[in-house]
XYZ file of C-alpha atoms in Angstrom:
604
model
C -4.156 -34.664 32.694
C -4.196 -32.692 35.666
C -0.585 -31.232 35.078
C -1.027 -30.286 31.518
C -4.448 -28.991 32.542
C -2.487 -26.258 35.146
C 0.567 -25.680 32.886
C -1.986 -24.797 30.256
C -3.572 -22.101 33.287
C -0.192 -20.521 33.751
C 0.158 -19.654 29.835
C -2.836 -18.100 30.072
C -2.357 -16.280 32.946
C 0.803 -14.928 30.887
C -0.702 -14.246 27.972
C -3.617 -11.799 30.110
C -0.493 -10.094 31.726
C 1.426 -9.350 28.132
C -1.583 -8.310 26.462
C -2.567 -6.048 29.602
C 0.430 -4.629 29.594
C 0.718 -3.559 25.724
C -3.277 -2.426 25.993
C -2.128 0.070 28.705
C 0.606 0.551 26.709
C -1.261 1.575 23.459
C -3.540 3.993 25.235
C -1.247 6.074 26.783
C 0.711 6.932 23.159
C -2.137 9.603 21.895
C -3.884 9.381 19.347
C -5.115 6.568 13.522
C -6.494 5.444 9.130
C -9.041 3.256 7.219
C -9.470 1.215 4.467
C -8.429 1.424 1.083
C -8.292 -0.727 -2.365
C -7.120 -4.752 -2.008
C -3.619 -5.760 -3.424
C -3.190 -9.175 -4.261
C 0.819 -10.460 -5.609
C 0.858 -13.689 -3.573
C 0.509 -16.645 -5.777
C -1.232 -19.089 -3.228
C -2.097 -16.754 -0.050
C -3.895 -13.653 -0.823
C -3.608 -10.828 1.532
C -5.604 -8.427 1.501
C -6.443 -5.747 4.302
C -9.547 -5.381 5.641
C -12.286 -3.277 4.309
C -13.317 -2.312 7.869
C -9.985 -1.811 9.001
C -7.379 1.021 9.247
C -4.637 0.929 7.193
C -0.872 -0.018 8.188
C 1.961 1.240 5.926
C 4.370 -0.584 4.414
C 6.726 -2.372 6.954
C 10.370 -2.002 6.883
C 12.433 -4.850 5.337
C 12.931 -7.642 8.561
C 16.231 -8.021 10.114
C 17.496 -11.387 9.276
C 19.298 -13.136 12.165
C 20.340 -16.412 10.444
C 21.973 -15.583 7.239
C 22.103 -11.741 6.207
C 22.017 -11.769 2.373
C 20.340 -9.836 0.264
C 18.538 -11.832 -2.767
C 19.481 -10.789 -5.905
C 17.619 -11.491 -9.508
C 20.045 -11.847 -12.752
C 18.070 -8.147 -13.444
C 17.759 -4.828 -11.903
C 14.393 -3.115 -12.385
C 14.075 -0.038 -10.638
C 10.512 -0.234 -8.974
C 8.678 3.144 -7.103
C 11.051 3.878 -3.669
C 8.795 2.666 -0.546
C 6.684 5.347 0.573
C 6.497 5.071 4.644
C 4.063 7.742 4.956
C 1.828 7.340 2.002
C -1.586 7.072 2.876
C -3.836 4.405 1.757
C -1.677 2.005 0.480
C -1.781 -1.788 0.552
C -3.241 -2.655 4.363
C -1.552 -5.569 6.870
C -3.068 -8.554 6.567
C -5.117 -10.435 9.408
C -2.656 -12.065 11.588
C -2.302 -16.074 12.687
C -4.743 -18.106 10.229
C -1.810 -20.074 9.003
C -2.826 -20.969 5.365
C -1.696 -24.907 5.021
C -0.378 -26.557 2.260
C -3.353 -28.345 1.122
C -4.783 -27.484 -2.214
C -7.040 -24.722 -1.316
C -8.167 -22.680 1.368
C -11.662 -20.951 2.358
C -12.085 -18.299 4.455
C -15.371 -16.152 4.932
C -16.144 -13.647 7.891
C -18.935 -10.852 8.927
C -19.852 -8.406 11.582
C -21.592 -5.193 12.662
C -21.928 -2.102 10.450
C -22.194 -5.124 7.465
C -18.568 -5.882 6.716
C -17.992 -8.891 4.697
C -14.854 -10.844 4.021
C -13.661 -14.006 2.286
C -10.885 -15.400 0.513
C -10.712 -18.395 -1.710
C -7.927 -19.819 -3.558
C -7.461 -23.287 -5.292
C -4.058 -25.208 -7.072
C -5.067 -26.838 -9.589
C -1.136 -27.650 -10.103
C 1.529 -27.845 -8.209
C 4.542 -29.665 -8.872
C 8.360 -29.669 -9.556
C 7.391 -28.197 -13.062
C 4.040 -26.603 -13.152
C 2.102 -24.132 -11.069
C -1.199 -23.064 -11.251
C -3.896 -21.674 -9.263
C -6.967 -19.345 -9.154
C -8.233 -16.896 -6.596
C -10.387 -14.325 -5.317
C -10.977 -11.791 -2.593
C -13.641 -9.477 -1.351
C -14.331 -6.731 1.287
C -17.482 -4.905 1.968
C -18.977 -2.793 4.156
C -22.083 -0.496 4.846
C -21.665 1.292 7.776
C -23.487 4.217 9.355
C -21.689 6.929 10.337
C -22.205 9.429 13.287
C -23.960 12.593 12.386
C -20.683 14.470 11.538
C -22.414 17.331 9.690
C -24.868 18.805 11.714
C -27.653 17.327 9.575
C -29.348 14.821 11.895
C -28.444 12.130 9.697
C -26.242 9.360 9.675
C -24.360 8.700 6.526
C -22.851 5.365 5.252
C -19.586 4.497 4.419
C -20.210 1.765 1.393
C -17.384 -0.154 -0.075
C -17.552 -2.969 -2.267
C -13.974 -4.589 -3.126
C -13.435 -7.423 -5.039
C -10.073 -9.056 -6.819
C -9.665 -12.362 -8.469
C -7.605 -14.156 -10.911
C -5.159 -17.187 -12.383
C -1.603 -17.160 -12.722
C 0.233 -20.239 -14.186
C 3.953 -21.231 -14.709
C 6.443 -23.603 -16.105
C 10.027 -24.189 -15.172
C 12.151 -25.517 -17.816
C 15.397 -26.446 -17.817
C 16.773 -22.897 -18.952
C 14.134 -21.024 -17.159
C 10.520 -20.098 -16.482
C 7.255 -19.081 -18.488
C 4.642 -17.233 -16.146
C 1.067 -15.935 -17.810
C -2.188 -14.878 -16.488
C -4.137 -11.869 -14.984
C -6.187 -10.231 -12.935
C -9.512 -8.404 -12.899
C -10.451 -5.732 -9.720
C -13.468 -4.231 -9.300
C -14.150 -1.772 -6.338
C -17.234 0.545 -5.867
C -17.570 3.136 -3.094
C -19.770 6.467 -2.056
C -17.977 9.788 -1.457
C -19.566 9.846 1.836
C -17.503 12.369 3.051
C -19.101 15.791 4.026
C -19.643 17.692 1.241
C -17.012 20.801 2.248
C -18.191 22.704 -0.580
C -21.359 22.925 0.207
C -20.485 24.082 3.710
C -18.066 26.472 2.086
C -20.545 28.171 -0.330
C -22.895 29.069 2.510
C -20.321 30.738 4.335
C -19.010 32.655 1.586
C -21.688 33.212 -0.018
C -19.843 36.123 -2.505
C -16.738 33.832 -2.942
C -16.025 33.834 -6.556
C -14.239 30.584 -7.292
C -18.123 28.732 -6.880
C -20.891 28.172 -8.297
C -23.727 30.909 -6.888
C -26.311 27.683 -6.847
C -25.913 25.311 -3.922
C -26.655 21.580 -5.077
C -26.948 18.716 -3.020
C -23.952 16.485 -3.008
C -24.619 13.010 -4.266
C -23.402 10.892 -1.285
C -25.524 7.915 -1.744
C -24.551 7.013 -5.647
C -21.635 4.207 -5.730
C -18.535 5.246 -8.121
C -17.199 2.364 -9.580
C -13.330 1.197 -10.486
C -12.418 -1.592 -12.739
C -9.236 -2.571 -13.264
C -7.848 -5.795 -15.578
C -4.406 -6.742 -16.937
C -2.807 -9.887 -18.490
C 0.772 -10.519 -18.608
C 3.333 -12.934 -20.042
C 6.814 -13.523 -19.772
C 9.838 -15.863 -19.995
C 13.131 -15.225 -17.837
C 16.325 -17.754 -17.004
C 17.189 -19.346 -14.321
C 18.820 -16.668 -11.561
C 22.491 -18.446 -11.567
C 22.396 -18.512 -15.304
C 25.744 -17.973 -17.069
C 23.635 -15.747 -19.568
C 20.740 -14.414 -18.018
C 17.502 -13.088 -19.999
C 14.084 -11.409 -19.512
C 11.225 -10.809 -21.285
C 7.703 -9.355 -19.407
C 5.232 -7.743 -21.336
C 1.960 -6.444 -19.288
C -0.987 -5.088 -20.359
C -3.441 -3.129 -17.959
C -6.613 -1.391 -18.168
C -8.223 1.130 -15.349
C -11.451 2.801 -15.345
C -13.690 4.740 -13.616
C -17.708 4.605 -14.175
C -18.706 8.277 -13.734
C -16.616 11.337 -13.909
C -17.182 14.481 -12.037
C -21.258 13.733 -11.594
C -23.558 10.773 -13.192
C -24.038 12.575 -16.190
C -20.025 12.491 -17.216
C -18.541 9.005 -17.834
C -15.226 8.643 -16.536
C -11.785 8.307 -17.344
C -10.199 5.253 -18.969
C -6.552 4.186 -18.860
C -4.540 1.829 -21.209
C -0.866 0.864 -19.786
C 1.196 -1.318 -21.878
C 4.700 -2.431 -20.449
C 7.752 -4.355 -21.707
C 10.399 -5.275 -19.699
C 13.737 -6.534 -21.360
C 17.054 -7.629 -19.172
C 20.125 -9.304 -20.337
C 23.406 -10.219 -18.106
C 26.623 -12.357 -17.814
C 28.450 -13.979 -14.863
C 31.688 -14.238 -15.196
C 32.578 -18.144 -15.013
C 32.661 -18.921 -11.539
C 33.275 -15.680 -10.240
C 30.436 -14.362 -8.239
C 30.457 -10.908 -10.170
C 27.699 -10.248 -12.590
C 27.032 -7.337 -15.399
C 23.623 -6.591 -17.014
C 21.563 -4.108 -18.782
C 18.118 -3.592 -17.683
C 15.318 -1.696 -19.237
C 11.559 -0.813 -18.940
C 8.860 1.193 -20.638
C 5.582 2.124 -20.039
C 3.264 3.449 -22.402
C -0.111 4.840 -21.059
C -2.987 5.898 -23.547
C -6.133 7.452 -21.731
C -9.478 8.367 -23.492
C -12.059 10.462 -21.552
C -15.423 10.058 -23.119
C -17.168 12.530 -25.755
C -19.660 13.523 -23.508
C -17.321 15.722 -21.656
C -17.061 18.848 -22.990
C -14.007 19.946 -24.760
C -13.898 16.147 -26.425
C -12.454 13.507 -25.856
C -9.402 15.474 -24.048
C -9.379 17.794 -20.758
C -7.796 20.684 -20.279
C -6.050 19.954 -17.360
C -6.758 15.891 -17.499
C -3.708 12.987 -18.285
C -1.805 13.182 -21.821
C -1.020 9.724 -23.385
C 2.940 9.489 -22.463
C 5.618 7.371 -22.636
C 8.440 6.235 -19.342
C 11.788 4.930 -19.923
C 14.254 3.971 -17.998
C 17.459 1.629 -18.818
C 20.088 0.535 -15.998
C 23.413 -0.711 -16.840
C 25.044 -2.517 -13.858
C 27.470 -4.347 -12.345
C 27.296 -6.676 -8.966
C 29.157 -8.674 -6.888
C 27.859 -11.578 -4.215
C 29.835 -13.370 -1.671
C 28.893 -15.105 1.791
C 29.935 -12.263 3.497
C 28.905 -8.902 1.167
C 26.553 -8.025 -1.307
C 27.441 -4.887 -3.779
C 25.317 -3.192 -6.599
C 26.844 -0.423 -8.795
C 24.379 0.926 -11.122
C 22.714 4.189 -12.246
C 19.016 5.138 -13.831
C 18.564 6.547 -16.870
C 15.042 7.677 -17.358
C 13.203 10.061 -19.540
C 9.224 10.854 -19.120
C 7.559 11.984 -22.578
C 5.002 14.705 -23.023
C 4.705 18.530 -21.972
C 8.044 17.812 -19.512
C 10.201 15.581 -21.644
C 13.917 15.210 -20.295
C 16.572 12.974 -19.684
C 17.170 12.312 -15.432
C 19.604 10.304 -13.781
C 19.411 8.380 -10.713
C 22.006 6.002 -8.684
C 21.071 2.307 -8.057
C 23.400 0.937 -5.783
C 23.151 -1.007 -2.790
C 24.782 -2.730 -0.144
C 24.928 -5.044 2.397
C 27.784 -6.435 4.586
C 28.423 -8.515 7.562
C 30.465 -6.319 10.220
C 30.097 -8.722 13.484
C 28.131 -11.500 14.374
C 24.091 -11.466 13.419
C 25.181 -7.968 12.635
C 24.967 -6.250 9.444
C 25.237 -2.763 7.922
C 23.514 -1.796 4.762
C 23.300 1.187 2.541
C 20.729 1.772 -0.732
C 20.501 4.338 -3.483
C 18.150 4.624 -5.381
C 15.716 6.647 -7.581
C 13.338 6.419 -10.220
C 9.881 7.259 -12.081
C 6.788 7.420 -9.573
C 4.005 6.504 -12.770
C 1.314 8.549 -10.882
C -1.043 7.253 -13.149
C -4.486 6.886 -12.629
C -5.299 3.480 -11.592
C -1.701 3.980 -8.964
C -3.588 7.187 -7.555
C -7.033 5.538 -7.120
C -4.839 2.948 -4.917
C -3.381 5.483 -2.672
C -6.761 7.921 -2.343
C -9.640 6.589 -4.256
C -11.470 9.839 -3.601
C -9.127 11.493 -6.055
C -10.407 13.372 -9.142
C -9.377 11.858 -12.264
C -10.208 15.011 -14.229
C -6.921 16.540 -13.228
C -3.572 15.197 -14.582
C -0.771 14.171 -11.532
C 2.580 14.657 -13.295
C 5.083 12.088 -12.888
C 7.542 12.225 -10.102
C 11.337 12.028 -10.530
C 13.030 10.932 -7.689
C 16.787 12.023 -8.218
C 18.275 10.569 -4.875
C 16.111 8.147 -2.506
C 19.377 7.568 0.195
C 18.690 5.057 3.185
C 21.673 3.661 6.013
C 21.537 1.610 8.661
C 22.175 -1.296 10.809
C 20.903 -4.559 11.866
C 21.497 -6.947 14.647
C 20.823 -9.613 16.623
C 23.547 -10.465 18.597
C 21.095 -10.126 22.049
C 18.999 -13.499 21.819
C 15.838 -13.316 20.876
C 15.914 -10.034 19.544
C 16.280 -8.077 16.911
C 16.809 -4.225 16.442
C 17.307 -2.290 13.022
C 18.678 1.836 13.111
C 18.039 3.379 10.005
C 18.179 7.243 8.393
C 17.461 8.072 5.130
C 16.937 11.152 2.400
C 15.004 12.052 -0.415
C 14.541 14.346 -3.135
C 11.957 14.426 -5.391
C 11.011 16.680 -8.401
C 6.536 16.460 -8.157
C 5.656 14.649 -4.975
C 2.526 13.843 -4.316
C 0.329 15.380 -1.406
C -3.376 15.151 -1.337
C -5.757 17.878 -0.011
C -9.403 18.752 -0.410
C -10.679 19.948 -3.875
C -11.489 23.734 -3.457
C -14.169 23.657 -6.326
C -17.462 22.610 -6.779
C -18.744 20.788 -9.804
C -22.230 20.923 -11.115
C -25.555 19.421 -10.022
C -25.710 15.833 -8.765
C -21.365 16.064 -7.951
C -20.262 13.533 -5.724
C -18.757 17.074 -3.304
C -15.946 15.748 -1.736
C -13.177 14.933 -3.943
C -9.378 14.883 -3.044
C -6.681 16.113 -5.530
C -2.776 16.113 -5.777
C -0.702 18.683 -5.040
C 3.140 18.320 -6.769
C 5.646 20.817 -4.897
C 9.047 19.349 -5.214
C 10.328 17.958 -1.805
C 13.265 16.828 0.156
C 12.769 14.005 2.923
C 14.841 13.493 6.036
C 13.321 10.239 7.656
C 14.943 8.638 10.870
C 13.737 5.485 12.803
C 14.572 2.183 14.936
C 12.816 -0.981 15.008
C 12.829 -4.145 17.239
C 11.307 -7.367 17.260
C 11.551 -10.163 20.524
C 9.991 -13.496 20.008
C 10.030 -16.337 23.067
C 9.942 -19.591 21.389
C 6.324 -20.090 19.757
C 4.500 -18.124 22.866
C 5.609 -14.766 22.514
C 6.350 -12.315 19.087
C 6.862 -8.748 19.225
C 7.643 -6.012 17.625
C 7.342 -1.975 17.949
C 8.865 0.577 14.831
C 9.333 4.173 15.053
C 9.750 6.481 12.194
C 10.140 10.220 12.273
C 9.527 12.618 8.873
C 10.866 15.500 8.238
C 9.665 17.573 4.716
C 10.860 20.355 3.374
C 8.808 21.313 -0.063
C 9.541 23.999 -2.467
C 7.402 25.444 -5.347
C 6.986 22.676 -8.082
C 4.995 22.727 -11.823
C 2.445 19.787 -10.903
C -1.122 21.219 -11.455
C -0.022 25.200 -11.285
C -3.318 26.467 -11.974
C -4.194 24.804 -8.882
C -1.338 24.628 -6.768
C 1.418 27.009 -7.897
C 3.565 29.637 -6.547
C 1.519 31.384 -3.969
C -1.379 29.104 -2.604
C 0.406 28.792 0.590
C 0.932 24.964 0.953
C 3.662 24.450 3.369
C 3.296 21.578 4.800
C 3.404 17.560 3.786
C -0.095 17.581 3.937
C -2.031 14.332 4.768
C 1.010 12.703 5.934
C 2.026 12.327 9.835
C 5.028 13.482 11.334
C 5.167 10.802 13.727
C 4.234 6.509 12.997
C 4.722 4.070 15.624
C 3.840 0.298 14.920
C 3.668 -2.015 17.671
C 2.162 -5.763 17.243
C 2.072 -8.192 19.887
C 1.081 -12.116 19.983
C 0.636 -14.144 22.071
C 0.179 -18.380 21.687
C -0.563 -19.445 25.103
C -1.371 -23.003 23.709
C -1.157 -24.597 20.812
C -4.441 -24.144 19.142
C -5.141 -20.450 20.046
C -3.195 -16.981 19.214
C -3.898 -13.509 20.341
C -2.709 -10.460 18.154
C -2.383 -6.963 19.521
C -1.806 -4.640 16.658
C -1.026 -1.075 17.175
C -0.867 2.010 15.136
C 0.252 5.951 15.606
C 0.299 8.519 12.769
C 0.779 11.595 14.308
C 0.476 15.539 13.420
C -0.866 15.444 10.139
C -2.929 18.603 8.580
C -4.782 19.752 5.174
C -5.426 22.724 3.492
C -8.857 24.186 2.576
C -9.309 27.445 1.019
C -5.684 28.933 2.063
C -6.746 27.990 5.226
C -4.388 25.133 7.077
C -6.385 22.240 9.367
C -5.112 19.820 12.066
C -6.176 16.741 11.334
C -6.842 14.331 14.599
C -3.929 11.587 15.561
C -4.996 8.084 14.094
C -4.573 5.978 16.692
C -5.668 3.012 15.802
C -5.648 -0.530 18.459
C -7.037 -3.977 16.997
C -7.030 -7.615 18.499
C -7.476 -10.548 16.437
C -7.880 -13.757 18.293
C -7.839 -17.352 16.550
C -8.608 -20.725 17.455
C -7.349 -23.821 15.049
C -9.500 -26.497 15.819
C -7.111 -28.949 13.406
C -5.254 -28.730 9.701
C -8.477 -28.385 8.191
C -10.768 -25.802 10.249
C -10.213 -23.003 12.367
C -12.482 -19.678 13.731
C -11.312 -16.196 14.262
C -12.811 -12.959 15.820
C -11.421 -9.453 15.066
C -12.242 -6.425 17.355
C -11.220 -3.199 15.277
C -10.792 0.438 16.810
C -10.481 -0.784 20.397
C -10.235 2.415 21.499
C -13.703 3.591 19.333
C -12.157 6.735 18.196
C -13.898 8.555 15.549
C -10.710 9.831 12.921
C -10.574 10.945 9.598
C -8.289 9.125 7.139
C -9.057 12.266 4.882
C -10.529 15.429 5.900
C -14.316 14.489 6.071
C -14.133 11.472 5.576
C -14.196 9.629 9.566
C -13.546 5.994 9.705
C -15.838 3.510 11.722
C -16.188 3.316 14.903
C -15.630 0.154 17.720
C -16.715 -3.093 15.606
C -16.799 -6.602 15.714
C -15.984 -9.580 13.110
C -16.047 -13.147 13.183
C -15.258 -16.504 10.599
C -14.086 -19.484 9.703
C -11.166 -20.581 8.177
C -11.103 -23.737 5.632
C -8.271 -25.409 4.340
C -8.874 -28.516 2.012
């Protein structure tokens, strides 16, 4: 007892070095991002990020040490490229809580500034045949803010996120029949400083606002709603003849438009997906047709004026896009030859192409080189852009993007035991990106004030960056990724009554230069882990009125520490902004500061 007792005080003593180390680590980097909207794919273990924590960007796909394959369906749907500096999308998930296989889990957790989280989830089947299960999710907070305005008062941040749903399916013996949906519901303030406001006061005889001077409406909560059901039937992935069939139906909306008085916008996407392809006997090559289309129907309400149409505000529209390829698979190499062919209805109706070709190949030992192609459609539709900046206006159409080239090379390895290191480069061209900056107009009376809208230039990307993970056994994971962004953006036709030749935006704005991601854990016995997560974005701006803003360095450092008392119940505690830094995600709008939250963790 004695000896396990002081092997047990030496993994601590470890674990305090390592975790010293990184914390000294973190804080000499300089200089972070909040919270956003939930997303929730995972059939049994929903992730979602935190509502009170800053957001992480999408991670780059893991070098694989043991077997580098790619994995291939029979079909080839071109999805959105990954955006690495996109704001606001989908946040990392708390860390170490391992989610057993039992039939359903439980987790609930609070702490200061009123931030509330829980999970549940429950299989009702789950065999060699059927699968089904329900969840749902939520995240909430109220927190006060510091007086950031200069009027005495502290505001609050309110957020209200919630996500549930069912999602069944049956394996045959040619294949597999998945149904169910999904209903989201998130409401929020625009607690952000109204920067009109300010504005009007000191330019008093500017002509693009309103002489009057109303209050902004920060207390009100807007409200999102989203809901979609889908069906579909594909074959088994080694089929001789493969098949798919996915149709989708989805519905966003928002509760109030520009002030109370206005309802808001609602959205209507239908989607079919169709694939067919052929192996060729035994031979591991494969040919296929893929296709996909989108239709999106929007309505904005008769009480806006003009009718039941905007101006400036989304046209119903259609999105194609059919890919003929052909692939080949060994042990060894993976190969994708394939092009895009893709046509947007509406006011910009034409015919793009795009490549879609990838691959992947074992040069050396645990060492691989891979190379992807890509392109495609970025929807920009409404409910997508309420998931990247849910302070947008809705009121003003984002065109579709076309991404004509999205290039990315590199190299993996892990010949050096117990590590692995990825060196990637990459380039991009897109016709209507999509940039957020503050509005530069003011509504009427009771406006919410501080709305964000897109900006479309076209733009070219250069992006380089290295990545490398260690882990020590089951004591010790880590990992630490570096990417570097380089724009260029030239005059585009998104919103050009807003943002045309002439209104002087020059730089990517809202998105950092810089990102580092570092995460460390640490198990110094069984029962307990300690997570040191770590986040840069660096030398980002906005534009306000012509005039161009440094925005401050999110620098964001969080420790999550969990104890497993057995199978079926474990505790957590999450400390968030470590370094109780007071940064804006978007201009005005600061994230909160130091906090504290604690739960439980149920698995029955």
């Amino acid at each position: 007892m004695k000896k396990m007792t002081t092997k047990n005080q030496i993994r601590i003593s470890i674990a305090a070095v390592l975790l010293s180390s990184n914390l000294t680590l973190a804080a000499q980097e300089k200089e972070t991002k909040l919270n956003h909207e939930m997303t929730l794919e995972r059939e049994y273990d929903p992730s979602v990020q935190d509502a009170n924590k800053v957001n992480r960007l999408p991670d780059l796909k893991e070098p694989k040490v043991t077997k580098h394959t790619i994995e291939y369906s029979p079909f080839t749907l071109p999805a959105d490229p990954e955006k690495e500096i996109v704001v606001l999308p989908s946040g990392k998930i708390m860390t170490a809580i391992p989610y057993n296989k039992r039939r359903g889990y439980l987790r609930l957790g609070t702490g200061m500034n009123m931030n509330v989280e829980g999970d549940f989830g429950y299989h009702l089947l789950n065999n060699r045949t059927d699968f089904l299960n329900v969840f749902f999710s939520h995240r909430s907070t109220s927190s006060k803010l510091k007086d950031y305005d200069g009027s005495g008062m502290k505001q609050k941040a309110k957020l209200n996120d919630n996500l549930g749903g069912i999602h069944f399916h049956h394996h045959f013996d040619f294949g597999t029949l998945r149904l169910g949906g999904k209903y989201g519901y998130t409401g929020f303030n625009y607690y952000g400083f109204p920067l009109d406001s300010l504005y009007r006061i000191q330019q008093p005889g500017n002509n693009l606002l309103l002489p009057q001077s109303y209050p902004a409406d920060r207390e009100r909560n807007q409200v999102n709603q989203t809901m979609n059901a889908y069906v579909g039937i594909r074959s088994k992935e080694d089929a001789l003849l493969g098949y798919l069939l996915d149709i989708e139906y989805q519905r966003f909306g928002q509760k109030y438009g520009h002030t109370v008085d206005v309802d808001g916008i609602r959205e209507n996407r239908f989607t079919l997906q169709l694939g067919f392809s052929s192996r060729f006997s035994n031979n591991p090559q494969r040919v296929g047709l893929a296709g996909k289309l989108d239709y999106f129907n929007y309505t904005y309400p008769s009480n806006n004026k003009g009718g039941d149409t905007l101006a400036f505000g989304y046209q119903n529209q259609a999105q194609i896009t059919v890919t003929p390829y052909y692939r080949y698979a060994d042990d060894n190499w993976k190969l994708q030859l394939g092009a895009n062919v893709m046509l947007i209805t509406g006011d910009s109706s034409k015919l793009f192409l795009s490549p879609n070709i990838s691959a992947e190949g074992k040069i050396a030992d645990k060492t691989m080189l891979y190379l992807y192609a890509g392109g495609g459609i970025g929807m920009n539709d409404a409910r997508s852009i309420s998931r990247l900046n849910r302070y947008t206006d809705h009121g003003l159409m984002v065109r579709p993007s076309r991404t004509w080239l999205d290039l990315e090379l590199g190299i993996r390895s892990g010949f050096v035991p117990n590590m692995w290191m990825e060196f990637f480069g990459g380039y991009k061209i897109t016709e209507n990106e999509v940039f957020f900056v503050p509005a530069n107009y003011v509504g009427a009376k009771h406006d919410f004030g501080n709305y964000s809208f897109a900006y479309q230039p076209d733009a070219s990307l250069f992006r380089v960056g290295a990545s490398l993970k260690y882990a020590y056994q089951k004591w010790v994971d880590a990992s630490i990724k570096g990417v570097y962004h380089n724009w260029s953006l030239r005059d585009g036709d998104g919103n050009t009554w807003l943002s045309g030749k002439g209104n002087g935006y020059k730089k990517a704005y809202g998105r950092p230069e810089l990102e580092l991601h570092a995460d460390l854990a640490v198990r110094p016995f069984r029962p307990l882990t300690l997570a040191l997560g770590y986040y840069l974005g660096a030398n980002r701006y906005t534009l306000f009125h012509q005039k161009e803003i440094k925005l401050s360095n999110i620098n964001d450092l969080n420790l999550t520490a969990t104890y497993n008392f057995n199978d079926t119940f474990g505790a957590y505690v999450k400390v968030n902004n470590m370094l109780n830094r007071q940064q804006e995600l978007w201009y005005a709008y600061p994230t909160q500061p130091f906090h504290v939250l604690a739960g439980v963790n149920l698995n029955f």
